[in-house]
Short mmCIF file of C-alpha atoms and ligand atoms in Angstrom, two decimals:
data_model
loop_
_atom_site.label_atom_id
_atom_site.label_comp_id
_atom_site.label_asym_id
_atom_site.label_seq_id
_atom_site.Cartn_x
_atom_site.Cartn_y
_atom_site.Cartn_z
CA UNK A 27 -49.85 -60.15 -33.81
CA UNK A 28 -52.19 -59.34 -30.70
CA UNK A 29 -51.47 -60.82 -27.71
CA UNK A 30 -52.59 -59.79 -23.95
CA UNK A 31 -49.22 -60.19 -22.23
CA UNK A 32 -46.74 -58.00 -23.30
CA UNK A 33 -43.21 -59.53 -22.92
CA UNK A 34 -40.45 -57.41 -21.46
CA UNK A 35 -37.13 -57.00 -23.09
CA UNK A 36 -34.74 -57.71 -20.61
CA UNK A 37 -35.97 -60.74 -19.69
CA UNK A 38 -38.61 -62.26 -22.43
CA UNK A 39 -41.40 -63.07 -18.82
CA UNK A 40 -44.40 -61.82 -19.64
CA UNK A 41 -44.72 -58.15 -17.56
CA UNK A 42 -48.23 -59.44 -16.39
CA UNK A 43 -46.56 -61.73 -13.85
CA UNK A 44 -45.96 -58.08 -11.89
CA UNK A 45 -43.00 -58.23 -9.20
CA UNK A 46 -41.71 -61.50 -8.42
CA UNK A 47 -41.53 -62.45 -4.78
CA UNK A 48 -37.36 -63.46 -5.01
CA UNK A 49 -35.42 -61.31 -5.83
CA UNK A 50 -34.64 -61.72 -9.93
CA UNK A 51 -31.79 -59.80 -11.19
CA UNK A 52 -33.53 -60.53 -14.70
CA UNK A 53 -35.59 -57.36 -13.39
CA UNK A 54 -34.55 -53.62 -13.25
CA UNK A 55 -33.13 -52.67 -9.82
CA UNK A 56 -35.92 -50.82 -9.50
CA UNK A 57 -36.63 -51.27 -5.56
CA UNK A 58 -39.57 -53.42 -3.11
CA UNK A 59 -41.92 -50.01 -3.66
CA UNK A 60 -42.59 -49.73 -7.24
CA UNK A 61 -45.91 -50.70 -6.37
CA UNK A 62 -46.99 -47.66 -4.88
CA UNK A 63 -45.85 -46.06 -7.88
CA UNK A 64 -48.67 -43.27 -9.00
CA UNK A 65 -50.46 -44.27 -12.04
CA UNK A 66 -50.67 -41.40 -14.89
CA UNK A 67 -53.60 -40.47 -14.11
CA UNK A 68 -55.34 -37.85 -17.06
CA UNK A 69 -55.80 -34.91 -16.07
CA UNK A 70 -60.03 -34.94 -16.83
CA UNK A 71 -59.44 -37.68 -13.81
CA UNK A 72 -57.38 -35.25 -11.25
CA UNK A 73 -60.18 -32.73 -12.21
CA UNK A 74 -63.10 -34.89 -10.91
CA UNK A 75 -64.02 -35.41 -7.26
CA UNK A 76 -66.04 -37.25 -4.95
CA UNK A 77 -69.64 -36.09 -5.87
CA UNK A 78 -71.14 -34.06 -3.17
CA UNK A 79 -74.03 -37.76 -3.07
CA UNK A 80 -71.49 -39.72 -1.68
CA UNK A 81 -71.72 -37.23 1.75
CA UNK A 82 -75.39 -38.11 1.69
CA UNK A 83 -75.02 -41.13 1.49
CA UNK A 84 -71.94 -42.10 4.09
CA UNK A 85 -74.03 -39.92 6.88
CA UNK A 86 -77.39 -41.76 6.65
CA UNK A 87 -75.85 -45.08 6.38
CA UNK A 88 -73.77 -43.51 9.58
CA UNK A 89 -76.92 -42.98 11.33
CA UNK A 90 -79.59 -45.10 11.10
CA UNK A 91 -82.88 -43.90 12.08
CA UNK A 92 -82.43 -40.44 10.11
CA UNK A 93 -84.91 -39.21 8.15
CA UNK A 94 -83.55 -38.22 5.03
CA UNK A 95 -84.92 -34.46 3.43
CA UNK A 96 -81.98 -35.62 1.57
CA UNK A 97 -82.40 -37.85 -0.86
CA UNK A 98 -82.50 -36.94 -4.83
CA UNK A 99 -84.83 -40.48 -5.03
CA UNK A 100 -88.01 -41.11 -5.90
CA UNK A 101 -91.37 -42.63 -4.09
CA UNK A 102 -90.85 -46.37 -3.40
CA UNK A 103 -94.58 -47.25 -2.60
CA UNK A 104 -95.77 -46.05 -6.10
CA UNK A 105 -92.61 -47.83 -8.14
CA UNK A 106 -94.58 -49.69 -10.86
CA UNK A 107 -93.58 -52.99 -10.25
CA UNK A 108 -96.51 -55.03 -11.95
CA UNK A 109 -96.25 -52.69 -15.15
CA UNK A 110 -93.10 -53.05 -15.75
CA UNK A 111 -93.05 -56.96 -14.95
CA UNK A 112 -96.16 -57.18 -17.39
CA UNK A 113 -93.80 -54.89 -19.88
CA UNK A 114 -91.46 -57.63 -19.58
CA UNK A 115 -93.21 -60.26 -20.40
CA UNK A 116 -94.92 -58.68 -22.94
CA UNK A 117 -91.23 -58.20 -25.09
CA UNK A 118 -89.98 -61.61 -23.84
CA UNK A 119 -92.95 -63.41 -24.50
CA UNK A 120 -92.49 -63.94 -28.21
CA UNK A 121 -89.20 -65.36 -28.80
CA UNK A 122 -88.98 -62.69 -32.25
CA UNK A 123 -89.42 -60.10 -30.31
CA UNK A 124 -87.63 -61.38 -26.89
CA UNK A 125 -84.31 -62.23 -29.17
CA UNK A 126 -84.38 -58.86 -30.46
CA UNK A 127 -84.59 -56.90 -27.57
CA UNK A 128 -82.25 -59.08 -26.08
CA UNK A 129 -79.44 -58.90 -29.30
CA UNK A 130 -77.37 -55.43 -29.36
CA UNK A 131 -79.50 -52.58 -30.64
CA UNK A 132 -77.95 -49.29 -32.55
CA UNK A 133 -76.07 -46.43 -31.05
CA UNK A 134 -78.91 -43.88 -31.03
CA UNK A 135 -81.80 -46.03 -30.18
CA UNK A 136 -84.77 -47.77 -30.69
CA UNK A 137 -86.64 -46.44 -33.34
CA UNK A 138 -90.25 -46.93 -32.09
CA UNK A 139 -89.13 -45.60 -29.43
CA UNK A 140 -87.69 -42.79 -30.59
CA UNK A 141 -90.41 -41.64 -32.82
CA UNK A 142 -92.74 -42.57 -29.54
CA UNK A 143 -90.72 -39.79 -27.51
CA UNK A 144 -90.89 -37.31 -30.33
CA UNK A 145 -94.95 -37.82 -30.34
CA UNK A 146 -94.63 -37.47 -26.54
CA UNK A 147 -93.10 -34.21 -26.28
CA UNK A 148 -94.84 -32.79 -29.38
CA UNK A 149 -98.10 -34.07 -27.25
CA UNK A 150 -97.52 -31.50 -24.23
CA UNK A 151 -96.08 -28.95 -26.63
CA UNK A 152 -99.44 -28.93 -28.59
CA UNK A 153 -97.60 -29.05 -31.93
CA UNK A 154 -96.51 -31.11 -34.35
CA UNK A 155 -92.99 -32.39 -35.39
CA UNK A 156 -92.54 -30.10 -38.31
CA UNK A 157 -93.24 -27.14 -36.35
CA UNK A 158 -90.50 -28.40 -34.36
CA UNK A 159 -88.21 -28.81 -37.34
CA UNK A 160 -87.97 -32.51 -36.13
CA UNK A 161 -88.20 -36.04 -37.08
CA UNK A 162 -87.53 -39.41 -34.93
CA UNK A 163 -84.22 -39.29 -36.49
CA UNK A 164 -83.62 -36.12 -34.26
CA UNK A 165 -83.98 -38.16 -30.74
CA UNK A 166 -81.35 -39.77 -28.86
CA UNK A 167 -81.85 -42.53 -26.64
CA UNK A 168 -79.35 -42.18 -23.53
CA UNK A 169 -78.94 -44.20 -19.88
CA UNK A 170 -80.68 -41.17 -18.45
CA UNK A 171 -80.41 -38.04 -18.90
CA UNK A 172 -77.07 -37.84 -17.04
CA UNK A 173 -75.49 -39.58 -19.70
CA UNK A 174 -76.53 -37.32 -21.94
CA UNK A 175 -75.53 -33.99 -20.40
CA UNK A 176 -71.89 -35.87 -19.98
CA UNK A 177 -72.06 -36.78 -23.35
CA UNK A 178 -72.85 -33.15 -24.42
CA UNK A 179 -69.66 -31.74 -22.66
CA UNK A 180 -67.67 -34.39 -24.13
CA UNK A 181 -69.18 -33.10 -27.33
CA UNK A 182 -68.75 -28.98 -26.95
CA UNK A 183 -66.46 -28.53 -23.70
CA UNK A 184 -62.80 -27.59 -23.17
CA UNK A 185 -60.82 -26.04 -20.66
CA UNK A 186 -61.51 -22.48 -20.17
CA UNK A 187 -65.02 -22.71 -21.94
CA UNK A 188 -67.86 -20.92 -20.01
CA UNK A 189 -70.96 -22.97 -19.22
CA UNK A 190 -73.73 -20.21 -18.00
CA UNK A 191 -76.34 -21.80 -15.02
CA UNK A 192 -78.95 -20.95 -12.94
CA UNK A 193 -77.74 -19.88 -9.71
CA UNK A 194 -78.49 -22.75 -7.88
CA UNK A 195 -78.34 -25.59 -9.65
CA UNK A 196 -78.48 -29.03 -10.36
CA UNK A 197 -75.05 -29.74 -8.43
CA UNK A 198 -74.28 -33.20 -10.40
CA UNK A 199 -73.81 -31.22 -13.58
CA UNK A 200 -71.59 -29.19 -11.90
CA UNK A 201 -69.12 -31.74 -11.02
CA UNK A 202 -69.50 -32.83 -14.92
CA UNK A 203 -68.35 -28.97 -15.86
CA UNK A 204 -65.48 -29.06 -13.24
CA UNK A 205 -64.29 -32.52 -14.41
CA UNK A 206 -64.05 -30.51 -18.05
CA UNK A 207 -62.87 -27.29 -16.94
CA UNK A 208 -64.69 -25.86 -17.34
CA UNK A 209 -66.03 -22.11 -16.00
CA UNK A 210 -69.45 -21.84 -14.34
CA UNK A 211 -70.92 -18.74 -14.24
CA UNK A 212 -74.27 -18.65 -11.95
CA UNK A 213 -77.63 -16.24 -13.32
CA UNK A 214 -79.79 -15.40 -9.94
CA UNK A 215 -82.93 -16.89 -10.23
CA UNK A 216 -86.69 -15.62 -8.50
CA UNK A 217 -90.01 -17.54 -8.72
CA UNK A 218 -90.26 -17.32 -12.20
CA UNK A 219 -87.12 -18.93 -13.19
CA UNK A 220 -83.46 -17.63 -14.05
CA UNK A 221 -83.35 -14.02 -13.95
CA UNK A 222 -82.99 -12.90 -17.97
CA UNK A 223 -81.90 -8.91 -16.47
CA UNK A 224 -78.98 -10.25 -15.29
CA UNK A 225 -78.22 -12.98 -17.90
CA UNK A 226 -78.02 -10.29 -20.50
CA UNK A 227 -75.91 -8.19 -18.21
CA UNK A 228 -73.68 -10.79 -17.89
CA UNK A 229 -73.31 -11.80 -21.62
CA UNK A 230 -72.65 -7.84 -22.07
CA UNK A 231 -69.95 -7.95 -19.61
CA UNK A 232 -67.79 -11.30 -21.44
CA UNK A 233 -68.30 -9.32 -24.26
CA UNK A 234 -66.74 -6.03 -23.04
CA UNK A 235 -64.08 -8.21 -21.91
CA UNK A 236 -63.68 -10.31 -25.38
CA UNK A 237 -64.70 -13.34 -23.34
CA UNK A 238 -67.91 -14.01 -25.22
CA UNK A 239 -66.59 -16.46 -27.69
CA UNK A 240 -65.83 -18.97 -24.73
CA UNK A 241 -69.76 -19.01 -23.78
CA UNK A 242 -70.65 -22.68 -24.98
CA UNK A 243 -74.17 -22.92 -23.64
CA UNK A 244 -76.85 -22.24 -21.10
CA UNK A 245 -77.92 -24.65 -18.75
CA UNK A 246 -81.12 -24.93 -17.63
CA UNK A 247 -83.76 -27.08 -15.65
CA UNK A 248 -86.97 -25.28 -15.96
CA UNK A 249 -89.67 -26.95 -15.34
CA UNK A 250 -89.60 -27.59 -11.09
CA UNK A 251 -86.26 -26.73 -10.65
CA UNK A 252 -83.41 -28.96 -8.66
CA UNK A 253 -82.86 -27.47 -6.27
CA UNK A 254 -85.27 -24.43 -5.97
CA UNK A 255 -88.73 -26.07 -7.29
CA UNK A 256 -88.91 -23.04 -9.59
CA UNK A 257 -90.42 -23.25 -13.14
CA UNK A 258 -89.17 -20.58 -15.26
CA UNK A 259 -92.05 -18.53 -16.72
CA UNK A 260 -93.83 -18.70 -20.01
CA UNK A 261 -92.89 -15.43 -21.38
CA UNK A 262 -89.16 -15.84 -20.23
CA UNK A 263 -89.11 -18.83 -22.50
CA UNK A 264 -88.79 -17.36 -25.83
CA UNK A 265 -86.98 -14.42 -24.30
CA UNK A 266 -84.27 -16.73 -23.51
CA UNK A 267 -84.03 -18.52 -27.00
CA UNK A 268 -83.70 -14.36 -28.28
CA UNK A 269 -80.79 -13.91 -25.92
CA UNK A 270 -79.06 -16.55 -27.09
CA UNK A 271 -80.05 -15.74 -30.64
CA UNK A 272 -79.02 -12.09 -30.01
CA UNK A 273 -75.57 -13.07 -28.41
CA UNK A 274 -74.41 -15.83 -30.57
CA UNK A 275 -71.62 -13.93 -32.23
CA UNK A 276 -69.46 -16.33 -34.16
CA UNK A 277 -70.93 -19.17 -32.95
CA UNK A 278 -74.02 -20.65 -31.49
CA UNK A 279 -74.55 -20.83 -27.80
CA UNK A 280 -76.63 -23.73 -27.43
CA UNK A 281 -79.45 -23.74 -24.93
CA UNK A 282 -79.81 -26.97 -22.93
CA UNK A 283 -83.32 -27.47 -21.60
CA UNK A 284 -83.22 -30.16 -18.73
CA UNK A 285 -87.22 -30.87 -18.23
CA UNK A 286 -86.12 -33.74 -15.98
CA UNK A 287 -89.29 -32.94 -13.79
CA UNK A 288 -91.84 -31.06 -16.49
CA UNK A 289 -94.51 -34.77 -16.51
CA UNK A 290 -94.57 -34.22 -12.70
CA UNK A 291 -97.15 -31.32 -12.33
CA UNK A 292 -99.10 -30.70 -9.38
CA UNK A 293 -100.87 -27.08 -10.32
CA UNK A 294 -101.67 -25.62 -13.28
CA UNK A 295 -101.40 -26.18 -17.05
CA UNK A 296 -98.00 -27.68 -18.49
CA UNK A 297 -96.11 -24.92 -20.27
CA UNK A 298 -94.52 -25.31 -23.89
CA UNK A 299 -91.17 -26.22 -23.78
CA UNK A 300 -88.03 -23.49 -24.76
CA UNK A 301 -87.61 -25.76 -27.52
CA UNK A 302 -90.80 -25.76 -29.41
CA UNK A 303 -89.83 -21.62 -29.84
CA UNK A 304 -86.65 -23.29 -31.55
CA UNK A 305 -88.61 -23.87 -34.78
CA UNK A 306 -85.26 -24.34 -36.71
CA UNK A 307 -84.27 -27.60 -34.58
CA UNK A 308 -81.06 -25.18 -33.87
CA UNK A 309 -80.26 -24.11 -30.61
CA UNK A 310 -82.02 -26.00 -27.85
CA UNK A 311 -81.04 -29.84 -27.13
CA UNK A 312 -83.72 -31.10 -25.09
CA UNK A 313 -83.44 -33.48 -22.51
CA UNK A 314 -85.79 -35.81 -20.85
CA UNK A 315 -85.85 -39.01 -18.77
CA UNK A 316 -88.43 -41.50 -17.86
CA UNK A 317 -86.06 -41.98 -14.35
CA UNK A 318 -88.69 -39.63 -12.48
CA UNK A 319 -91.90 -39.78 -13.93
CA UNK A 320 -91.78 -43.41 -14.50
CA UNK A 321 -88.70 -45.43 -12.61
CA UNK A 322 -85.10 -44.17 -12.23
CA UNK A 323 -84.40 -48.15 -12.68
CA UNK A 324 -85.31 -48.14 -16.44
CA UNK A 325 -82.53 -45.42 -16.50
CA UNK A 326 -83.84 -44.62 -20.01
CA UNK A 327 -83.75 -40.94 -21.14
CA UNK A 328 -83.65 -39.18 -24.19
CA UNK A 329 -82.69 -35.86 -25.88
CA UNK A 330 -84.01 -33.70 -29.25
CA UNK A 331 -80.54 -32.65 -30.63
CA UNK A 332 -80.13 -30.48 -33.39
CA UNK A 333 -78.29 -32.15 -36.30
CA UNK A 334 -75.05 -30.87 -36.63
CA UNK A 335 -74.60 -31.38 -32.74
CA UNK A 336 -76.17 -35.26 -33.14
CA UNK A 337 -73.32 -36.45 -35.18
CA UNK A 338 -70.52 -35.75 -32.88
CA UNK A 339 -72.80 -37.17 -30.01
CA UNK A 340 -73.40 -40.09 -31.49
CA UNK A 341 -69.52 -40.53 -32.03
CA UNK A 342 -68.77 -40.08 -28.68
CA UNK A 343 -71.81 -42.58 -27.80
CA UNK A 344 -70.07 -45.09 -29.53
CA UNK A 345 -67.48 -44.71 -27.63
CA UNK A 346 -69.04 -45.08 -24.46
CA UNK A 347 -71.59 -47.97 -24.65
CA UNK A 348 -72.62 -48.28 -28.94
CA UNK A 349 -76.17 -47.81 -27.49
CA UNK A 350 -78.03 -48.10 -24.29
CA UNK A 351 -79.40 -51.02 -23.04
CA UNK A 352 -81.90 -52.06 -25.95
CA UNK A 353 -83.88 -54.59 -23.41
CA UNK A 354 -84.60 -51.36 -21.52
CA UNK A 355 -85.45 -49.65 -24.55
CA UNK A 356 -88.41 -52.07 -25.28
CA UNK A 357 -89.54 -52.45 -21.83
CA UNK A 358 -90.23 -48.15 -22.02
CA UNK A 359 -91.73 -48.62 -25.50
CA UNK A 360 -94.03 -51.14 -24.09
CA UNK A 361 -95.05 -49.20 -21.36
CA UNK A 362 -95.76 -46.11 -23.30
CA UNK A 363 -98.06 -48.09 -25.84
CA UNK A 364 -99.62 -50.16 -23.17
CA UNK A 365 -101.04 -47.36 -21.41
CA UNK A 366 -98.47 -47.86 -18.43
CA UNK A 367 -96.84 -44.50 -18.86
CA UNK A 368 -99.43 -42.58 -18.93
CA UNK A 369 -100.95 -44.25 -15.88
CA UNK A 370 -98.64 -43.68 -14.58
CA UNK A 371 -97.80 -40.26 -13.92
CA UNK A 372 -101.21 -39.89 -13.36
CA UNK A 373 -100.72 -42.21 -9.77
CA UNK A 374 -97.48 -40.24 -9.12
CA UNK A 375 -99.08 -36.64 -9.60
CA UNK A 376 -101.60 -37.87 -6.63
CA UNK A 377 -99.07 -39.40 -4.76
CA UNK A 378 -96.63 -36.54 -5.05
CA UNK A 379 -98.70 -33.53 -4.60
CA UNK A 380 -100.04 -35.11 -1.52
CA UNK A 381 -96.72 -35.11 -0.13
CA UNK A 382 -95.98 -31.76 -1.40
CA UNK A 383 -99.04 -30.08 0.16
CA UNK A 384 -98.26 -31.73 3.06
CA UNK A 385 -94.62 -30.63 3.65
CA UNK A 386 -95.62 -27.21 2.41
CA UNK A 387 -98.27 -27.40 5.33
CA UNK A 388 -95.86 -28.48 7.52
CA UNK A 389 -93.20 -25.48 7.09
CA UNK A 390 -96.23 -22.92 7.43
CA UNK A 391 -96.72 -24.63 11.06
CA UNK A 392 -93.11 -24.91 11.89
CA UNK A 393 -91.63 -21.78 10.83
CA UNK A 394 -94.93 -19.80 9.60
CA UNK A 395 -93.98 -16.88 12.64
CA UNK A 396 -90.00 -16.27 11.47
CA UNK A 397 -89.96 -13.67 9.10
CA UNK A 398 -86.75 -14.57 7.77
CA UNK A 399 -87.37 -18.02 6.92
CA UNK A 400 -88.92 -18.66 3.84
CA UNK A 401 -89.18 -21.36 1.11
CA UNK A 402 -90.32 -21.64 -2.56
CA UNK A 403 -93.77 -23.12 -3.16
CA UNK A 404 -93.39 -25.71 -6.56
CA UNK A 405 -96.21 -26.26 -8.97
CA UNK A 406 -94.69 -30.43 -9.43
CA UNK A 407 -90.98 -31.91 -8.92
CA UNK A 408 -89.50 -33.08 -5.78
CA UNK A 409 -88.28 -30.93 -4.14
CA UNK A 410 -88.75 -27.41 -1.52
CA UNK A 411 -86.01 -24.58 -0.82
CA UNK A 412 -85.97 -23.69 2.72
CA UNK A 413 -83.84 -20.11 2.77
CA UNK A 414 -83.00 -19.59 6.99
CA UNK A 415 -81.87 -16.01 6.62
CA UNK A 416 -78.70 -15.64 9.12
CA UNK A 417 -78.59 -18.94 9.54
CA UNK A 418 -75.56 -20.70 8.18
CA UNK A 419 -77.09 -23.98 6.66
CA UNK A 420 -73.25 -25.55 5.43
CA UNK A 421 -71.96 -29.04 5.88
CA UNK A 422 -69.99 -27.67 8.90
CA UNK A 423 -72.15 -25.18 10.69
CA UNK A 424 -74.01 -25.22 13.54
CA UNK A 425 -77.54 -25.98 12.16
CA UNK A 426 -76.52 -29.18 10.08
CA UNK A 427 -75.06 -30.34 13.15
CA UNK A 428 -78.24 -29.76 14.90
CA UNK A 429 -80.46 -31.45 12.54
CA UNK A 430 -78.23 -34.49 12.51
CA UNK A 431 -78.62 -34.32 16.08
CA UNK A 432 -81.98 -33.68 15.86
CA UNK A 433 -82.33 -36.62 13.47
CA UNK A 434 -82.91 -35.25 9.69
CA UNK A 435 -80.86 -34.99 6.97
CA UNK A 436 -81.15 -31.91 4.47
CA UNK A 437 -78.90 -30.81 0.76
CA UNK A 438 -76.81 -27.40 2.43
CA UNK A 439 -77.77 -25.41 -0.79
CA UNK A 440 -73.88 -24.42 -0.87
CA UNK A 441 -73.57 -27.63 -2.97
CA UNK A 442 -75.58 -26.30 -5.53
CA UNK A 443 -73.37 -22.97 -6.05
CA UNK A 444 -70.36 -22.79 -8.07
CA UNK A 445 -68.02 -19.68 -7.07
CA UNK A 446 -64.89 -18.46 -7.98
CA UNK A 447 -61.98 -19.80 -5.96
CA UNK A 448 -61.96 -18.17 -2.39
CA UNK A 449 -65.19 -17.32 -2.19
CA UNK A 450 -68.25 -18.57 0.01
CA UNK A 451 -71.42 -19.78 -1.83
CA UNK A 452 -74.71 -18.38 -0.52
CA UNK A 453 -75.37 -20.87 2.71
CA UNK A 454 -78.37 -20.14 4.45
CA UNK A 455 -81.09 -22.66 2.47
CA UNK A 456 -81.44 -25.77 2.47
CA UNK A 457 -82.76 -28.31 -0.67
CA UNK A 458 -86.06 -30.47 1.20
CA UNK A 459 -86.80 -33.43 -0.91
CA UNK A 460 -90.78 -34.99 -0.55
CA UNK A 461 -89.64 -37.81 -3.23
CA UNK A 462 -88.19 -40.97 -0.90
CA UNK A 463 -89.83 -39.79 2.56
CA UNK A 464 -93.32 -41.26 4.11
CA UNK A 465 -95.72 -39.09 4.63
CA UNK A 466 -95.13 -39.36 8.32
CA UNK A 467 -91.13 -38.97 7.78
CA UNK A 468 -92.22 -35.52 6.00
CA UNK A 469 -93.95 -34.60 8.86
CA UNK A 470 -91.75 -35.68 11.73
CA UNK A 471 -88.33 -34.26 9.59
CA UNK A 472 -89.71 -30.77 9.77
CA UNK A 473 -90.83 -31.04 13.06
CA UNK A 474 -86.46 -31.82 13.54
CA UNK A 475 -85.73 -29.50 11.10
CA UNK A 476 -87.62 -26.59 13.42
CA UNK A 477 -86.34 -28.11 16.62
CA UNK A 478 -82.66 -27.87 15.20
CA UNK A 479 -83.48 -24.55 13.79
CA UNK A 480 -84.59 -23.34 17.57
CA UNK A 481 -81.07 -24.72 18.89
CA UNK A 482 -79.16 -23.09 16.52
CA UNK A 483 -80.92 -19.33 16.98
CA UNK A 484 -80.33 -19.79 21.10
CA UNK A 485 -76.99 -20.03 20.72
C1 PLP B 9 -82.10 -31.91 -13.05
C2 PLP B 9 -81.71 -33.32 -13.30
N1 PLP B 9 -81.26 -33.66 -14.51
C3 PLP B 9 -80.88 -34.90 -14.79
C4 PLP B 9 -80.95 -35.90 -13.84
C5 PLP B 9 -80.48 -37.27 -14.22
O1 PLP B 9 -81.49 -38.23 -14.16
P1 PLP B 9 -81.41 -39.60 -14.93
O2 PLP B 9 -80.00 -39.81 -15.39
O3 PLP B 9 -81.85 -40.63 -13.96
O4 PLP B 9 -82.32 -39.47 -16.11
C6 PLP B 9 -81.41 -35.59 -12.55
C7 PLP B 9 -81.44 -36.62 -11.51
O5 PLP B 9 -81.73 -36.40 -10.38
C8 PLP B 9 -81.81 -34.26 -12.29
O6 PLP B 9 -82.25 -33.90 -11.08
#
């Protein structure tokens, strides 16, 4: 029979009453401490640390009045409040409809909006879903797109496996490999995306070693990069899927296209996705969200998963949450078929390559004359790398301390590095966000950005 107190042997009280406050020789001799006892902790938990956010975080609440370069969020001005209200009411409304969305839905998601999401992505890829082997049945719903790259290492990760990455990159999914185990190993990257030279170098080199089999997948985000702002090129796309093809031995090594950022395009024609080469539906899972071209409050994403990967997802799904939150679900398919969406991104595009034009503007004033300063110029996303050439950029130099003087906050790009133990990451850029800051904070954090810079190269 199930019961929620558990009754100990020795003396038939319930456990649940914990240590009693008189002594009770009924209870082990076990001493006034056991309290502080360590719990067993698992050892995924020992793995995983503070996230890198939290130092973000702590320092501006620390110091009101910075202006934060910081901050992975988005524009608050343009958040579509009225759409999504309207969205609301629209599934609410009609009590059918309203008790539905409101009732549990399945594990892998809506299916309108599923099959909306497939039509989306087969929409900027110019094809349709055969030629991407594909059906709605192929899409995952997820609570972002962070859930879902968790759930994928749940799915294909153990200890000792080797997860290859751009080198920077996307420092949250980091700490998801470490809490697995996993190895990182970092590919250089230039303006046109990870470097494929030295990909295939490295793949070469786990092989001479017999370490190949322990390659899992690639990571990569490569439309606008976090943290560089790079876009890796068109014809390194289907260069990429090759690789993989070529060194997928005994078994796959699954490419994972994060395209987080791809709606958010400032210059320039949208470029087909590594996974409409993948005509099989085999060896890309790609992953999208509606956090940043839309509202990271919906925290709605979705992924195109090839079959024999979905199943396992979905059991590990279940696990988690047996589906994310279906209200959610309906509010996003409203807004798509409304028009909302679309809208949209159209208002953020403006609003966003304002603000990029006008940071970009801003560095040309500020550090235009330095020679060895320079910093990547992004076609969309959110964000700018600022590269200070001899000038140590870390959490605990000189120059961070400066600009928190100074009063602006910047990512050190060491956080988006993984390196073998005992070993410095690169740590002279810094990650420059134009998503959360005014116009006017843009303007007046580079201005403390160059001011701390000038400090630092007196010294
Ligand atoms: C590259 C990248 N991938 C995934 C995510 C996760 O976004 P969400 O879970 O809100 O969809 C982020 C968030 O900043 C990101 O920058």
């Amino acid at each position: 029979m199930h019961s929620d107190v558990t009754v100990s042997p020795r003396s038939n009280r319930p456990s649940s009453t914990s240590i009693p406050e008189q002594p009770d020789d009924s209870y082990p001799a076990v001493g006034a401490s056991i309290h502080r006892l360590p719990p067993g902790r698992s050892r995924k938990s020992l793995r995983t640390t503070d996230s890198p956010i939290n130092y973000f975080i702590q320092t501006a609440l620390a110091n009101p009045g910075l202006i934060s370069l910081a901050a992975g969020l988005v524009d608050e001005e343009s958040l579509p409040c009225q759409a999504v209200a309207a969205a609301c009411v629209a599934v609410l409304r009609d009590k059918e409809r309203g008790q539905t969305a409101l009732q549990y839905g399945s594990t892998q998601g809506l299916p309108r909006l599923r099959q909306l999401v497939l039509d989306l992505i087969c929409q900027a890829d110019g094809c349709n879903p055969q030629q991407l082997g594909c059906s709605a049945d192929d899409v995952v719903i997820t609570t972002g797109s962070q859930q879902l790259l968790y759930l994928l290492a749940e799915v294909l990760l153990d200890p000792g496996d080797i997860v290859i990455t751009e080198a920077p990159s996307y420092f949250v999914f980091h700490s998801v490999l470490q809490s697995h185990g996993v190895e990182v190993v970092g590919i250089p990257m230039d303006a046109e995306g990870m470097n494929l030279e030295a990909l295939s170098e490295s793949l070469q080199r786990l092989e001479r070693h017999g370490q190949l089999e322990r390659v899992k997948l690639i990571y990569t985000v490569d439309y606008f990069q976090n943290p560089t702002g790079w876009t890796l090129s068109e014809k390194r796309r289907p260069r990429l899927l090759e690789l993989v093809q070529r060194f997928s031995r005994r078994q796959r090594i699954l490419i994972v296209e994060d395209a987080a950022y791809r709606e958010l395009r400032y210059d320039g024609n949208d470029l087909r996705s590594i996974k409409s080469w993948d005509q099989t539906n085999s060896w890309v899972v790609y992953a999208g969200t509606f956090s940043k071209p839309c509202a990271p409050g919906l925290k709605t994403g979705f992924a195109l998963v090839p079959p024999d990967i979905r199943e396992p997802l979905l059991h590990v799904k279940g696990n988690h949450d047996f589906g994310s939150a279906h209200l959610m679900q309906h509010v996003v398919a409203e807004l798509i078929t409304a028009g909302a969406y679309a809208h949209q991104i159209q208002t953020l595009r403006g609003v966003y390559q304002h603000k990029r034009d006008l940071l970009l503007a801003e560095l040309e004033r500020a550090f235009g004359e330095y020679p060895n300063v320079w910093w990547s110029r992004p076609a969309g996303g959110l964000y700018v790398w600022l590269t200070l050439e001899g000038v140590d950029t870390g959490p605990q130099g000189t120059f961070a301390a400066a600009a928190l003087a100074e009063g602006v906050l910047y990512v050190p790009g060491e956080f988006a590095y993984v390196v073998p133990q005992g070993h410095r990451p690169p740590h002279h850029s810094c990650r420059l966000s134009f998503g959360l800051a005014r116009p006017e904070q843009l303007r007046q954090g580079v201005q403390r950005l160059h001011r701390a810079f000038q400090r630092t190269i007196s010294r």
